[in-house]
Amino acid sequence: MGGKQGAHSMNSGRESNTNKNAVTEPRWFQWLLIAIAVGYLAFLLLLPLASVFVNAFQKGVQAYFHSFADADTLFSIRLTLLIAAIAVPLNLTFGVAASWAIAKFDFRGKNLLTTLIDLPFAVSPVVAGLIYVLLFGKQGWLGPWLDAHDIKLIFAVPGIVLATIFVTFPMVARELIPLMQEQGNQEEEAAITLGASGWQTFWRVTLPNIKWGVVYGVILTNARAMGEFGAVSVVSGHIRGMTTTLPLQVEILYNEYNFVSAFSASSLLCFLAFLTLIVKAIVERRMKKERTFEG
Amino acid sequence: MTGVAEKKRKKSASIIPGFGLTLGFTVLYLSLLVLIPLSATFFKAAHLTWPQLREIFTDRQVLLAFRLSFVSAAEAALVNVFFGLLVAWVLVRYRFPGRGLLDSMVDLPFALPTAVAGIALTEIYASTGWVGSILDRFGIQVAYTPLGITVALIFIGLPFVVRTLQPVIEDLDHEVEEAAASLGASRWQTFSKVIFPALLPPLFTGGSLAFARVLGEYGSVIFISGNMPMKTEIVPLIIVSKLEQYDYAGATAVASAMLVLSFTLLLSINLLQKWVGSRAPIR
């Protein structure tokens, strides 16, 4: 080693061996590090996944599919889809509005607003559930009023929706704000100057530019919305067939030692995770490609 | 619509509409769903009396839970800093078959619901599980011990360090490394004296991010921890069990302490990131 001769031959064309060795690791060392990284990730990430499927199929394919015949499990799947169908569009609308305001305009308190939008990420999921219980629960600020008007938010579906919105709150905005800032305002200004309305400008100019960011934000929001456990657990009350989402159903089945069913239900959530990662990888590739085309 | 959107402040040249509408909606949505519920919790905590607070925060069970949460999160962050650096380095610097797949896999802890991670890890590390049975022979118990909590938090925290480091390693200037090499530095010297110091700030922010985020983790922990009072009870679990006993005052107090802690942590990390970003040593 020691690149003493290399000092005189900096031109990449006639780089000496010593020099090359000094700016990368030796080949055997590279392979050693690669092996450690692959082994570590396989151990940490793949083993749990494998365990889910092995446990789900431990009593055969029939037992696997049979566990989805359970009415409570079926209900929990439907509820999870419903929650995501409400929470994701709401947070998408918010994310687009927030990033439009923050990326396209300058105003006082912009940094504060950006920080506040990120707040929910700093809150433990359990606390995220608790704050709604303290607000809308029987002992909460609005509890007596809601009770008097026969409105039930906590230990009911609306509470689950609220908690889900909270934990996925910043996701879309976080993706879109830097993207929109990068795009700048010129294209929109041109469209407006040429007589386009605000909506036309948004749909025909802005949206095509940020579409991959939108897909990215939605897919992440959806994964978390369908998979959230802590926050939902606090507000749900675990009423079977009424307020149990799929992750909560997994917990119930597992605690009842009904392992095949618990892991079968988990396998669905694993498929959701795979789908999320695949779409994410595709979107990242597209974004990279578009960026290299532009500049 | 443009009328409302007309901006009084500088950059008045903006002809883009929708400022009033989007900002109004943003502030309303944020206030209703996040700010008001969060402040209501602090108001509720402010109603607690000093003796009440003293009782809650001198309770041995609560104190032990705080210690356990902190120690486990710190251990997990340290492991993640070490392996996170290794994984990020390998992913950015080396080319090998399956690299793209490995890169995507790093996000699995984000994408996989925590309850699923929780029961799967418990199955693996229980004394009858794949890994647990081997460790059992050496007298090491993972599931239902504090060690199990750390394992779950390592799993959850992995992406934070890797994703913080990757862009920084990508941006490292090769010329600086070449200069070091041409001045006679060995590869190890270049790494330890040139590259590593440049990676120290993102390692620190990534590590503290992993620490702050796993501090409140619940779903992946409660299965593997076994939830034994005073032994394997984390802070979020204390909040849940206080709630289940209708001890709203206790739950509120512990939750507020957690909120203050994590806000302070994340604010410092943000400031740190800004400070580091403005004086990035090697770019």
Coordinates of C-alpha atoms in Angstrom, one line a residue:
Chain A
M1 CA 0.0 0.0 0.0
G2 CA 1.1 3.6 0.5
G3 CA 0.5 5.6 -2.6
K4 CA 3.9 7.2 -2.9
Q5 CA 4.3 6.5 -6.6
G6 CA 0.7 7.4 -7.2
A7 CA 1.5 11.0 -6.1
H8 CA 3.1 11.6 -9.5
S9 CA 0.5 10.1 -11.7
M10 CA -2.8 11.7 -10.8
N11 CA -4.2 11.6 -14.4
S12 CA -6.9 9.0 -14.5
G13 CA -5.6 7.7 -17.8
R14 CA -2.4 6.3 -16.4
E15 CA -3.4 5.7 -12.8
S16 CA -1.0 3.4 -11.2
N17 CA -2.2 0.4 -9.2
T18 CA -1.1 1.8 -5.9
N19 CA -3.1 4.9 -6.4
K20 CA -6.2 2.9 -7.3
N21 CA -5.8 0.8 -4.2
A22 CA -5.6 3.9 -2.1
V23 CA -9.0 5.4 -3.3
T24 CA -11.0 2.1 -3.0
E25 CA -10.8 -0.8 -0.6
P26 CA -9.1 -4.0 -1.7
R27 CA -11.4 -6.3 -3.6
W28 CA -11.4 -9.0 -0.9
F29 CA -12.3 -6.4 1.7
Q30 CA -15.2 -5.1 -0.4
W31 CA -16.6 -8.6 -0.7
L32 CA -16.2 -9.1 3.0
L33 CA -18.2 -5.9 3.8
I34 CA -20.8 -6.8 1.2
A35 CA -21.2 -10.3 2.8
I36 CA -21.6 -8.7 6.3
A37 CA -24.2 -6.2 5.0
V38 CA -26.2 -8.9 3.2
G39 CA -25.9 -11.3 6.1
Y40 CA -27.0 -8.7 8.6
L41 CA -30.0 -7.5 6.6
A42 CA -31.1 -11.0 5.9
F43 CA -30.8 -11.9 9.5
L44 CA -32.6 -8.8 10.7
L45 CA -35.2 -8.3 8.0
L46 CA -35.8 -11.6 6.1
L47 CA -35.9 -13.9 9.1
P48 CA -39.0 -12.2 10.6
L49 CA -40.7 -12.3 7.1
A50 CA -39.9 -16.0 6.7
S51 CA -41.2 -16.7 10.1
V52 CA -44.5 -15.1 9.3
F53 CA -45.0 -17.4 6.3
V54 CA -43.7 -20.5 7.9
N55 CA -46.0 -20.1 10.8
A56 CA -48.9 -19.2 8.6
F57 CA -48.5 -22.4 6.6
Q58 CA -47.4 -24.7 9.4
K59 CA -50.7 -26.6 9.3
G60 CA -50.9 -26.6 5.5
V61 CA -52.4 -24.5 2.8
Q62 CA -56.0 -25.3 3.7
A63 CA -55.6 -24.1 7.3
Y64 CA -54.1 -20.9 5.9
F65 CA -57.0 -20.2 3.7
H66 CA -59.5 -21.4 6.3
S67 CA -58.3 -18.7 8.7
F68 CA -59.8 -16.1 6.4
A69 CA -63.2 -17.7 6.7
D70 CA -63.5 -16.2 10.2
A71 CA -66.1 -13.5 10.3
D72 CA -64.1 -11.3 12.7
T73 CA -61.0 -11.5 10.5
L74 CA -63.0 -10.7 7.4
F75 CA -64.6 -7.7 9.2
S76 CA -61.2 -6.4 10.3
I77 CA -60.0 -6.5 6.7
R78 CA -63.0 -4.5 5.5
L79 CA -62.6 -2.0 8.4
T80 CA -58.9 -1.6 7.6
L81 CA -59.7 -0.8 3.9
L82 CA -62.4 1.6 5.0
I83 CA -60.1 3.5 7.4
A84 CA -57.5 3.8 4.7
A85 CA -60.1 4.9 2.1
I86 CA -61.1 7.8 4.4
A87 CA -57.7 8.8 5.9
V88 CA -55.5 8.7 2.8
P89 CA -57.6 11.0 0.6
L90 CA -58.0 13.5 3.4
N91 CA -54.3 13.6 4.1
L92 CA -53.5 13.8 0.4
T93 CA -55.8 16.8 0.0
F94 CA -54.1 18.4 3.0
G95 CA -50.6 17.5 1.7
V96 CA -51.2 19.1 -1.7
A97 CA -52.7 22.2 -0.2
A98 CA -50.0 22.6 2.4
S99 CA -47.2 22.2 -0.2
W100 CA -48.9 24.6 -2.6
A101 CA -49.0 27.3 0.1
I102 CA -45.5 26.6 1.4
A103 CA -43.6 26.0 -1.9
K104 CA -45.3 28.6 -4.1
F105 CA -45.4 31.6 -1.7
D106 CA -43.4 33.4 0.9
F107 CA -45.0 34.4 4.1
R108 CA -44.2 35.0 7.7
G109 CA -44.1 31.9 9.9
K110 CA -43.5 29.6 7.0
N111 CA -40.7 27.7 8.8
L112 CA -42.9 27.4 11.9
L113 CA -45.7 26.0 9.8
T114 CA -43.4 23.4 8.3
T115 CA -42.1 22.4 11.7
L116 CA -45.7 22.1 13.0
I117 CA -46.7 19.9 10.1
D118 CA -43.9 17.5 11.1
L119 CA -45.0 17.4 14.8
P120 CA -47.0 14.1 14.6
F121 CA -43.8 12.2 13.7
A122 CA -42.4 13.2 17.0
V123 CA -45.3 11.8 18.9
S124 CA -45.4 8.2 20.2
P125 CA -48.3 6.3 18.6
V126 CA -49.8 5.6 22.0
V127 CA -49.8 9.3 22.9
A128 CA -51.4 10.0 19.5
G129 CA -54.3 7.8 20.5
L130 CA -54.4 9.2 24.0
I131 CA -54.8 12.9 22.9
Y132 CA -58.1 12.0 21.2
V133 CA -59.3 10.0 24.2
L134 CA -58.6 13.0 26.4
L135 CA -60.5 15.2 24.0
F136 CA -63.5 13.1 23.0
G137 CA -63.6 10.3 25.5
K138 CA -66.1 10.0 28.4
Q139 CA -63.7 11.8 30.8
G140 CA -62.5 14.2 28.0
W141 CA -63.2 17.9 27.4
L142 CA -65.9 17.3 24.9
G143 CA -67.0 13.9 26.2
P144 CA -70.1 15.1 28.2
W145 CA -71.3 17.2 25.2
L146 CA -70.8 14.3 22.7
D147 CA -72.5 12.0 25.1
A148 CA -75.5 14.2 25.5
H149 CA -75.8 14.4 21.7
D150 CA -75.4 10.6 21.4
I151 CA -72.2 10.9 19.3
K152 CA -69.6 8.3 19.9
L153 CA -66.1 9.0 18.6
I154 CA -63.9 7.1 21.0
F155 CA -64.1 3.3 21.0
A156 CA -65.7 3.7 17.6
V157 CA -64.7 4.0 14.0
P158 CA -64.4 7.8 13.9
G159 CA -61.8 7.7 16.6
I160 CA -59.8 5.1 14.6
V161 CA -60.0 7.4 11.6
L162 CA -58.8 10.4 13.6
A163 CA -55.8 8.5 15.1
T164 CA -54.9 7.2 11.7
I165 CA -55.0 10.6 10.2
F166 CA -52.8 11.9 13.0
V167 CA -50.0 9.3 12.6
T168 CA -49.9 9.7 8.8
F169 CA -50.4 13.4 8.9
P170 CA -47.0 14.8 7.5
M171 CA -46.3 12.1 4.9
V172 CA -47.7 13.5 1.7
A173 CA -46.7 17.1 2.5
R174 CA -43.2 16.0 3.4
E175 CA -42.7 14.4 -0.1
L176 CA -44.3 17.3 -2.0
I177 CA -42.9 20.4 -0.4
P178 CA -39.2 19.8 -1.5
L179 CA -40.4 18.6 -4.9
M180 CA -42.5 21.7 -5.6
Q181 CA -39.8 24.0 -4.3
E182 CA -37.4 22.4 -6.7
Q183 CA -39.8 22.9 -9.6
G184 CA -40.0 26.6 -9.0
N185 CA -42.9 28.9 -10.1
Q186 CA -42.0 29.7 -13.7
E187 CA -44.2 27.1 -15.4
E188 CA -47.2 28.1 -13.3
E189 CA -46.6 31.8 -13.8
A190 CA -46.4 31.2 -17.6
A191 CA -49.7 29.3 -17.5
I192 CA -51.5 32.0 -15.6
T193 CA -50.1 34.7 -17.8
L194 CA -51.4 32.8 -20.8
G195 CA -54.9 32.9 -19.3
A196 CA -55.2 29.6 -17.5
S197 CA -57.3 29.6 -14.3
G198 CA -55.8 28.5 -11.0
W199 CA -57.4 25.0 -11.2
Q200 CA -56.3 24.5 -14.8
T201 CA -52.8 25.5 -13.9
F202 CA -52.8 23.0 -11.0
W203 CA -54.3 20.1 -13.0
R204 CA -52.3 20.6 -16.2
V205 CA -49.0 22.1 -15.1
T206 CA -48.3 21.4 -11.5
L207 CA -49.8 17.9 -11.1
P208 CA -47.9 16.3 -14.0
N209 CA -44.7 17.7 -12.5
I210 CA -45.4 16.3 -9.1
K211 CA -47.3 13.1 -9.9
W212 CA -44.5 10.7 -8.8
G213 CA -44.2 12.5 -5.6
V214 CA -48.0 12.2 -5.1
V215 CA -47.8 8.4 -5.7
Y216 CA -44.9 8.1 -3.4
G217 CA -46.7 10.0 -0.6
V218 CA -49.9 8.1 -1.1
I219 CA -48.3 4.7 -1.0
L220 CA -46.4 5.5 2.2
T221 CA -49.5 7.0 3.9
N222 CA -51.5 4.0 2.9
A223 CA -49.0 1.5 4.3
R224 CA -48.9 3.2 7.6
A225 CA -52.7 3.8 7.7
M226 CA -53.4 0.1 7.1
G227 CA -50.7 -1.1 9.5
E228 CA -51.0 1.4 12.4
F229 CA -51.2 -0.4 15.7
G230 CA -50.4 1.7 18.8
A231 CA -52.6 4.8 18.1
V232 CA -55.5 2.7 16.9
S233 CA -55.2 0.3 19.8
V234 CA -55.7 3.1 22.3
V235 CA -58.8 4.6 20.7
S236 CA -60.4 1.4 19.4
G237 CA -61.5 -0.3 22.6
H238 CA -61.0 -3.7 20.9
I239 CA -64.6 -4.4 20.3
R240 CA -64.7 -7.5 18.1
G241 CA -66.4 -7.1 14.8
M242 CA -66.9 -3.4 15.4
T243 CA -63.6 -1.6 16.1
T244 CA -60.9 -4.2 15.3
T245 CA -58.7 -3.3 12.4
L246 CA -56.5 -6.0 10.8
P247 CA -53.4 -5.3 13.0
L248 CA -55.6 -5.4 16.1
Q249 CA -57.1 -8.6 14.9
V250 CA -53.6 -10.0 14.6
E251 CA -53.0 -9.1 18.3
I252 CA -56.2 -10.7 19.4
L253 CA -55.6 -14.0 17.5
Y254 CA -52.0 -14.1 18.8
N255 CA -53.0 -13.6 22.4
E256 CA -55.5 -16.4 22.0
Y257 CA -52.7 -18.7 20.9
N258 CA -54.4 -19.0 17.6
F259 CA -51.0 -18.8 15.8
V260 CA -52.0 -20.0 12.4
S261 CA -54.7 -17.4 12.1
A262 CA -52.6 -14.7 13.6
F263 CA -49.8 -15.3 11.1
S264 CA -52.1 -15.8 8.2
A265 CA -53.6 -12.4 8.9
S266 CA -50.1 -11.0 9.2
S267 CA -49.1 -12.5 5.8
L268 CA -51.7 -10.1 4.3
L269 CA -50.0 -7.2 5.9
C270 CA -46.6 -8.5 4.6
F271 CA -48.1 -8.5 1.1
L272 CA -49.1 -4.9 1.7
A273 CA -45.5 -4.1 2.7
F274 CA -44.1 -5.9 -0.4
L275 CA -46.4 -3.9 -2.6
T276 CA -45.4 -0.7 -0.9
L277 CA -41.7 -1.4 -1.4
I278 CA -42.1 -2.4 -5.0
V279 CA -44.1 0.7 -5.9
K280 CA -41.7 2.9 -4.0
A281 CA -38.7 1.4 -5.9
I282 CA -40.5 2.0 -9.2
V283 CA -41.4 5.5 -8.4
E284 CA -37.8 6.3 -7.2
R285 CA -36.5 5.0 -10.5
R286 CA -38.9 7.1 -12.5
M287 CA -38.1 10.3 -10.5
K288 CA -34.4 9.7 -11.0
K289 CA -34.9 9.2 -14.7
E290 CA -36.9 12.4 -15.1
R291 CA -34.4 14.4 -13.1
T292 CA -31.5 13.2 -15.3
F293 CA -33.5 14.1 -18.4
E294 CA -34.0 17.6 -17.2
G295 CA -30.5 18.4 -16.4
Chain B
M1 CA -60.0 33.8 -6.1
T2 CA -57.0 36.0 -7.1
G3 CA -58.4 38.7 -4.9
V4 CA -57.9 36.7 -1.7
A5 CA -54.7 35.3 -2.9
E6 CA -53.1 38.7 -3.5
K7 CA -50.2 38.9 -1.2
K8 CA -49.4 41.9 0.9
R9 CA -45.9 40.8 1.7
K10 CA -42.8 40.9 -0.4
K11 CA -42.5 39.0 -3.6
S12 CA -45.7 40.8 -4.5
A13 CA -45.1 39.9 -8.1
S14 CA -46.5 36.5 -7.6
I15 CA -49.5 36.0 -9.8
I16 CA -50.1 32.4 -8.7
P17 CA -53.6 32.1 -7.2
G18 CA -54.8 30.0 -4.3
F19 CA -52.7 31.3 -1.4
G20 CA -55.6 32.2 0.8
L21 CA -57.4 29.0 0.1
T22 CA -54.5 26.5 0.5
L23 CA -53.0 28.3 3.5
G24 CA -56.4 28.6 5.2
F25 CA -57.2 25.0 4.7
T26 CA -53.7 23.9 5.9
V27 CA -53.9 25.9 9.1
L28 CA -57.5 24.8 9.8
Y29 CA -56.8 21.1 9.2
L30 CA -53.5 21.3 11.2
S31 CA -55.2 23.1 14.1
L32 CA -58.2 20.8 14.3
L33 CA -56.4 17.5 14.1
V34 CA -53.0 18.2 15.6
L35 CA -52.6 21.5 17.5
I36 CA -55.8 21.6 19.5
P37 CA -55.7 17.9 20.6
L38 CA -52.1 18.3 21.5
S39 CA -52.6 21.5 23.5
A40 CA -55.7 20.0 25.2
T41 CA -53.4 17.3 26.6
F42 CA -51.0 19.9 28.0
F43 CA -53.9 21.8 29.5
K44 CA -55.1 18.7 31.1
A45 CA -51.6 18.0 32.5
A46 CA -51.5 21.6 33.8
H47 CA -54.5 20.8 36.0
L48 CA -52.6 18.2 37.9
T49 CA -51.4 19.3 41.4
W50 CA -47.8 19.1 42.6
P51 CA -48.5 16.2 45.0
Q52 CA -50.2 14.3 42.2
L53 CA -47.2 14.9 39.9
R54 CA -44.8 14.0 42.6
E55 CA -46.6 10.8 43.2
I56 CA -46.6 9.8 39.5
F57 CA -43.0 10.6 38.9
T58 CA -41.6 9.1 42.0
D59 CA -43.4 5.8 41.4
R60 CA -40.8 3.2 41.0
Q61 CA -42.7 1.5 38.2
V62 CA -42.8 4.7 36.1
L63 CA -39.2 5.5 36.8
L64 CA -38.0 2.0 35.9
A65 CA -40.0 2.2 32.7
F66 CA -38.4 5.5 31.7
R67 CA -34.9 4.0 32.4
L68 CA -35.7 0.9 30.4
S69 CA -37.0 2.9 27.4
F70 CA -34.0 5.1 27.4
V71 CA -31.4 2.4 27.8
S72 CA -33.0 0.1 25.2
A73 CA -33.4 3.0 22.7
A74 CA -29.8 4.0 23.2
E75 CA -28.5 0.5 22.8
A76 CA -30.5 0.0 19.6
A77 CA -29.3 3.4 18.3
L78 CA -25.6 2.4 18.9
V79 CA -26.0 -0.9 17.0
N80 CA -27.8 0.9 14.2
V81 CA -25.1 3.5 13.9
F82 CA -22.5 0.8 13.5
F83 CA -24.3 -1.4 11.1
G84 CA -26.1 1.5 9.4
L85 CA -22.7 3.0 8.4
L86 CA -21.6 -0.4 7.1
V87 CA -24.8 -1.0 5.1
A88 CA -24.9 2.6 3.7
W89 CA -21.3 2.4 2.7
V90 CA -21.8 -0.9 0.9
L91 CA -24.9 0.3 -0.8
V92 CA -23.4 3.5 -2.1
R93 CA -19.8 2.6 -2.9
Y94 CA -19.9 -1.0 -4.2
R95 CA -21.6 -2.6 -7.2
F96 CA -22.8 -6.2 -6.8
P97 CA -25.7 -8.3 -7.9
G98 CA -28.8 -7.7 -5.8
R99 CA -27.8 -4.2 -4.7
G100 CA -31.1 -2.6 -5.7
L101 CA -33.1 -5.3 -3.9
L102 CA -31.0 -4.8 -0.8
D103 CA -31.5 -1.1 -1.0
S104 CA -35.3 -1.5 -1.2
M105 CA -35.2 -3.9 1.7
V106 CA -33.8 -1.3 4.1
D107 CA -37.2 0.4 4.1
L108 CA -39.0 -2.8 5.2
P109 CA -39.3 -1.7 8.9
F110 CA -41.2 1.4 7.6
A111 CA -43.5 -0.6 5.4
L112 CA -44.2 -3.6 7.7
P113 CA -46.9 -3.0 10.3
T114 CA -45.3 -3.0 13.7
A115 CA -47.6 -5.6 15.2
V116 CA -46.5 -8.1 12.5
A117 CA -42.8 -7.3 13.2
G118 CA -43.6 -7.8 16.9
I119 CA -45.1 -11.3 16.7
A120 CA -42.6 -12.4 14.1
L121 CA -39.6 -11.3 16.2
T122 CA -41.1 -13.0 19.3
E123 CA -41.5 -16.2 17.4
I124 CA -37.9 -16.2 16.3
Y125 CA -36.4 -15.2 19.6
A126 CA -38.6 -17.3 21.9
S127 CA -36.7 -20.1 23.5
T128 CA -38.3 -22.5 21.0
G129 CA -37.7 -20.2 18.0
W130 CA -35.1 -20.4 15.2
V131 CA -32.6 -18.1 16.9
G132 CA -33.9 -18.3 20.4
S133 CA -33.3 -22.0 20.7
I134 CA -29.7 -21.6 19.7
L135 CA -29.1 -18.8 22.1
D136 CA -30.9 -20.7 24.8
R137 CA -28.1 -23.3 24.7
F138 CA -25.7 -20.6 25.7
G139 CA -28.0 -19.4 28.5
I140 CA -29.0 -16.3 26.6
Q141 CA -32.7 -15.3 26.8
V142 CA -33.9 -12.7 24.4
A143 CA -37.7 -12.8 24.2
Y144 CA -39.5 -11.5 27.4
T145 CA -36.3 -9.8 28.6
P146 CA -34.9 -6.2 28.1
L147 CA -32.7 -7.6 25.4
G148 CA -35.7 -8.5 23.3
I149 CA -36.9 -4.9 23.5
T150 CA -33.5 -3.8 22.2
V151 CA -33.8 -6.3 19.3
A152 CA -37.2 -5.0 18.3
L153 CA -35.9 -1.4 18.5
I154 CA -32.9 -2.3 16.3
F155 CA -35.3 -3.6 13.7
I156 CA -37.5 -0.4 13.8
G157 CA -34.5 2.0 13.8
L158 CA -32.5 0.6 11.0
P159 CA -33.7 2.8 8.1
F160 CA -33.1 6.1 9.9
V161 CA -29.3 5.8 10.1
V162 CA -29.0 4.2 6.6
R163 CA -31.2 6.8 4.9
T164 CA -29.5 9.7 6.7
L165 CA -26.0 8.5 5.7
Q166 CA -26.6 7.5 2.0
P167 CA -26.9 10.9 0.5
V168 CA -23.9 12.2 2.4
I169 CA -21.7 9.3 1.3
E170 CA -22.9 9.9 -2.3
D171 CA -21.9 13.6 -2.0
L172 CA -18.5 12.9 -0.7
D173 CA -15.9 14.4 -3.0
H174 CA -13.7 11.7 -4.6
E175 CA -11.0 14.3 -5.3
V176 CA -10.4 14.7 -1.6
E177 CA -9.8 11.0 -1.2
E178 CA -7.6 11.0 -4.2
A179 CA -5.6 13.9 -2.8
A180 CA -5.2 12.1 0.5
A181 CA -4.0 9.0 -1.4
S182 CA -1.6 10.9 -3.6
L183 CA -0.1 12.5 -0.5
G184 CA 0.8 9.0 0.7
A185 CA -2.1 8.1 2.9
S186 CA -3.1 4.5 3.1
R187 CA -6.7 3.6 2.5
W188 CA -7.3 3.1 6.2
Q189 CA -5.7 6.5 7.0
T190 CA -7.9 8.2 4.3
F191 CA -10.9 6.5 5.8
S192 CA -10.2 7.3 9.4
K193 CA -8.8 10.8 8.9
V194 CA -10.7 12.1 5.9
I195 CA -13.9 10.2 5.3
F196 CA -15.0 9.3 8.8
P197 CA -14.8 12.8 10.2
A198 CA -17.1 14.0 7.3
L199 CA -19.6 11.2 8.2
L200 CA -19.6 11.9 11.9
P201 CA -22.3 14.6 11.9
P202 CA -24.8 12.6 9.8
L203 CA -23.9 9.5 11.9
F204 CA -24.8 11.5 15.0
T205 CA -28.0 12.9 13.5
G206 CA -29.1 9.6 12.1
G207 CA -28.3 7.9 15.4
S208 CA -30.3 10.4 17.4
L209 CA -33.1 10.2 15.0
A210 CA -33.2 6.5 15.4
F211 CA -33.1 7.0 19.2
A212 CA -35.9 9.6 19.3
R213 CA -38.2 7.6 17.0
V214 CA -37.9 4.3 18.8
L215 CA -38.4 5.9 22.2
G216 CA -42.2 5.9 21.7
E217 CA -42.4 2.6 19.8
Y218 CA -45.1 0.3 21.0
G219 CA -46.4 -2.3 18.5
S220 CA -43.2 -4.1 17.8
V221 CA -42.1 -4.1 21.5
I222 CA -45.1 -5.2 23.5
F223 CA -45.1 -8.8 22.1
I224 CA -41.4 -9.5 22.6
S225 CA -41.2 -7.7 25.9
G226 CA -43.7 -9.8 27.9
N227 CA -44.7 -6.7 29.7
M228 CA -43.6 -7.7 33.2
P229 CA -44.1 -4.7 35.6
M230 CA -40.8 -3.2 36.8
K231 CA -38.8 -5.5 34.4
T232 CA -39.9 -5.3 30.8
E233 CA -42.4 -2.4 30.8
I234 CA -41.6 0.5 28.5
V235 CA -43.1 4.0 28.9
P236 CA -45.8 3.7 26.2
L237 CA -47.0 0.6 27.9
I238 CA -47.3 2.5 31.2
I239 CA -49.5 5.0 29.5
V240 CA -51.7 2.3 28.1
S241 CA -52.0 0.4 31.4
K242 CA -52.8 3.7 33.2
L243 CA -55.5 4.3 30.6
E244 CA -56.9 0.8 31.0
Q245 CA -57.2 1.5 34.8
Y246 CA -59.0 4.7 34.1
D247 CA -56.1 6.6 35.6
Y248 CA -56.4 9.5 33.2
A249 CA -54.3 11.9 35.3
G250 CA -51.4 9.5 35.4
A251 CA -51.6 8.7 31.7
T252 CA -51.7 12.4 30.9
A253 CA -48.8 13.2 33.1
V254 CA -46.5 10.5 31.6
A255 CA -47.7 11.3 28.1
S256 CA -46.9 15.0 28.5
A257 CA -43.4 14.1 29.8
M258 CA -42.9 12.0 26.8
L259 CA -44.2 14.7 24.5
V260 CA -41.9 17.3 26.0
L261 CA -38.9 14.9 25.7
S262 CA -39.5 13.9 22.1
F263 CA -40.2 17.5 21.0
T264 CA -37.0 18.7 22.6
L265 CA -35.0 15.8 21.1
L266 CA -36.4 16.3 17.6
L267 CA -36.0 20.1 17.7
S268 CA -32.3 19.7 18.7
I269 CA -31.8 17.2 15.9
N270 CA -33.4 19.6 13.4
L271 CA -31.2 22.5 14.6
L272 CA -28.2 20.2 14.5
Q273 CA -29.0 19.1 11.0
K274 CA -29.3 22.7 9.8
W275 CA -26.1 23.7 11.5
V276 CA -24.2 20.7 10.1
G277 CA -25.8 21.3 6.7
S278 CA -24.5 24.9 6.6
R279 CA -21.0 23.9 7.3
A280 CA -20.8 20.5 5.7
P281 CA -17.0 19.7 5.9
I282 CA -16.7 18.0 2.6
R283 CA -19.0 18.6 -0.3

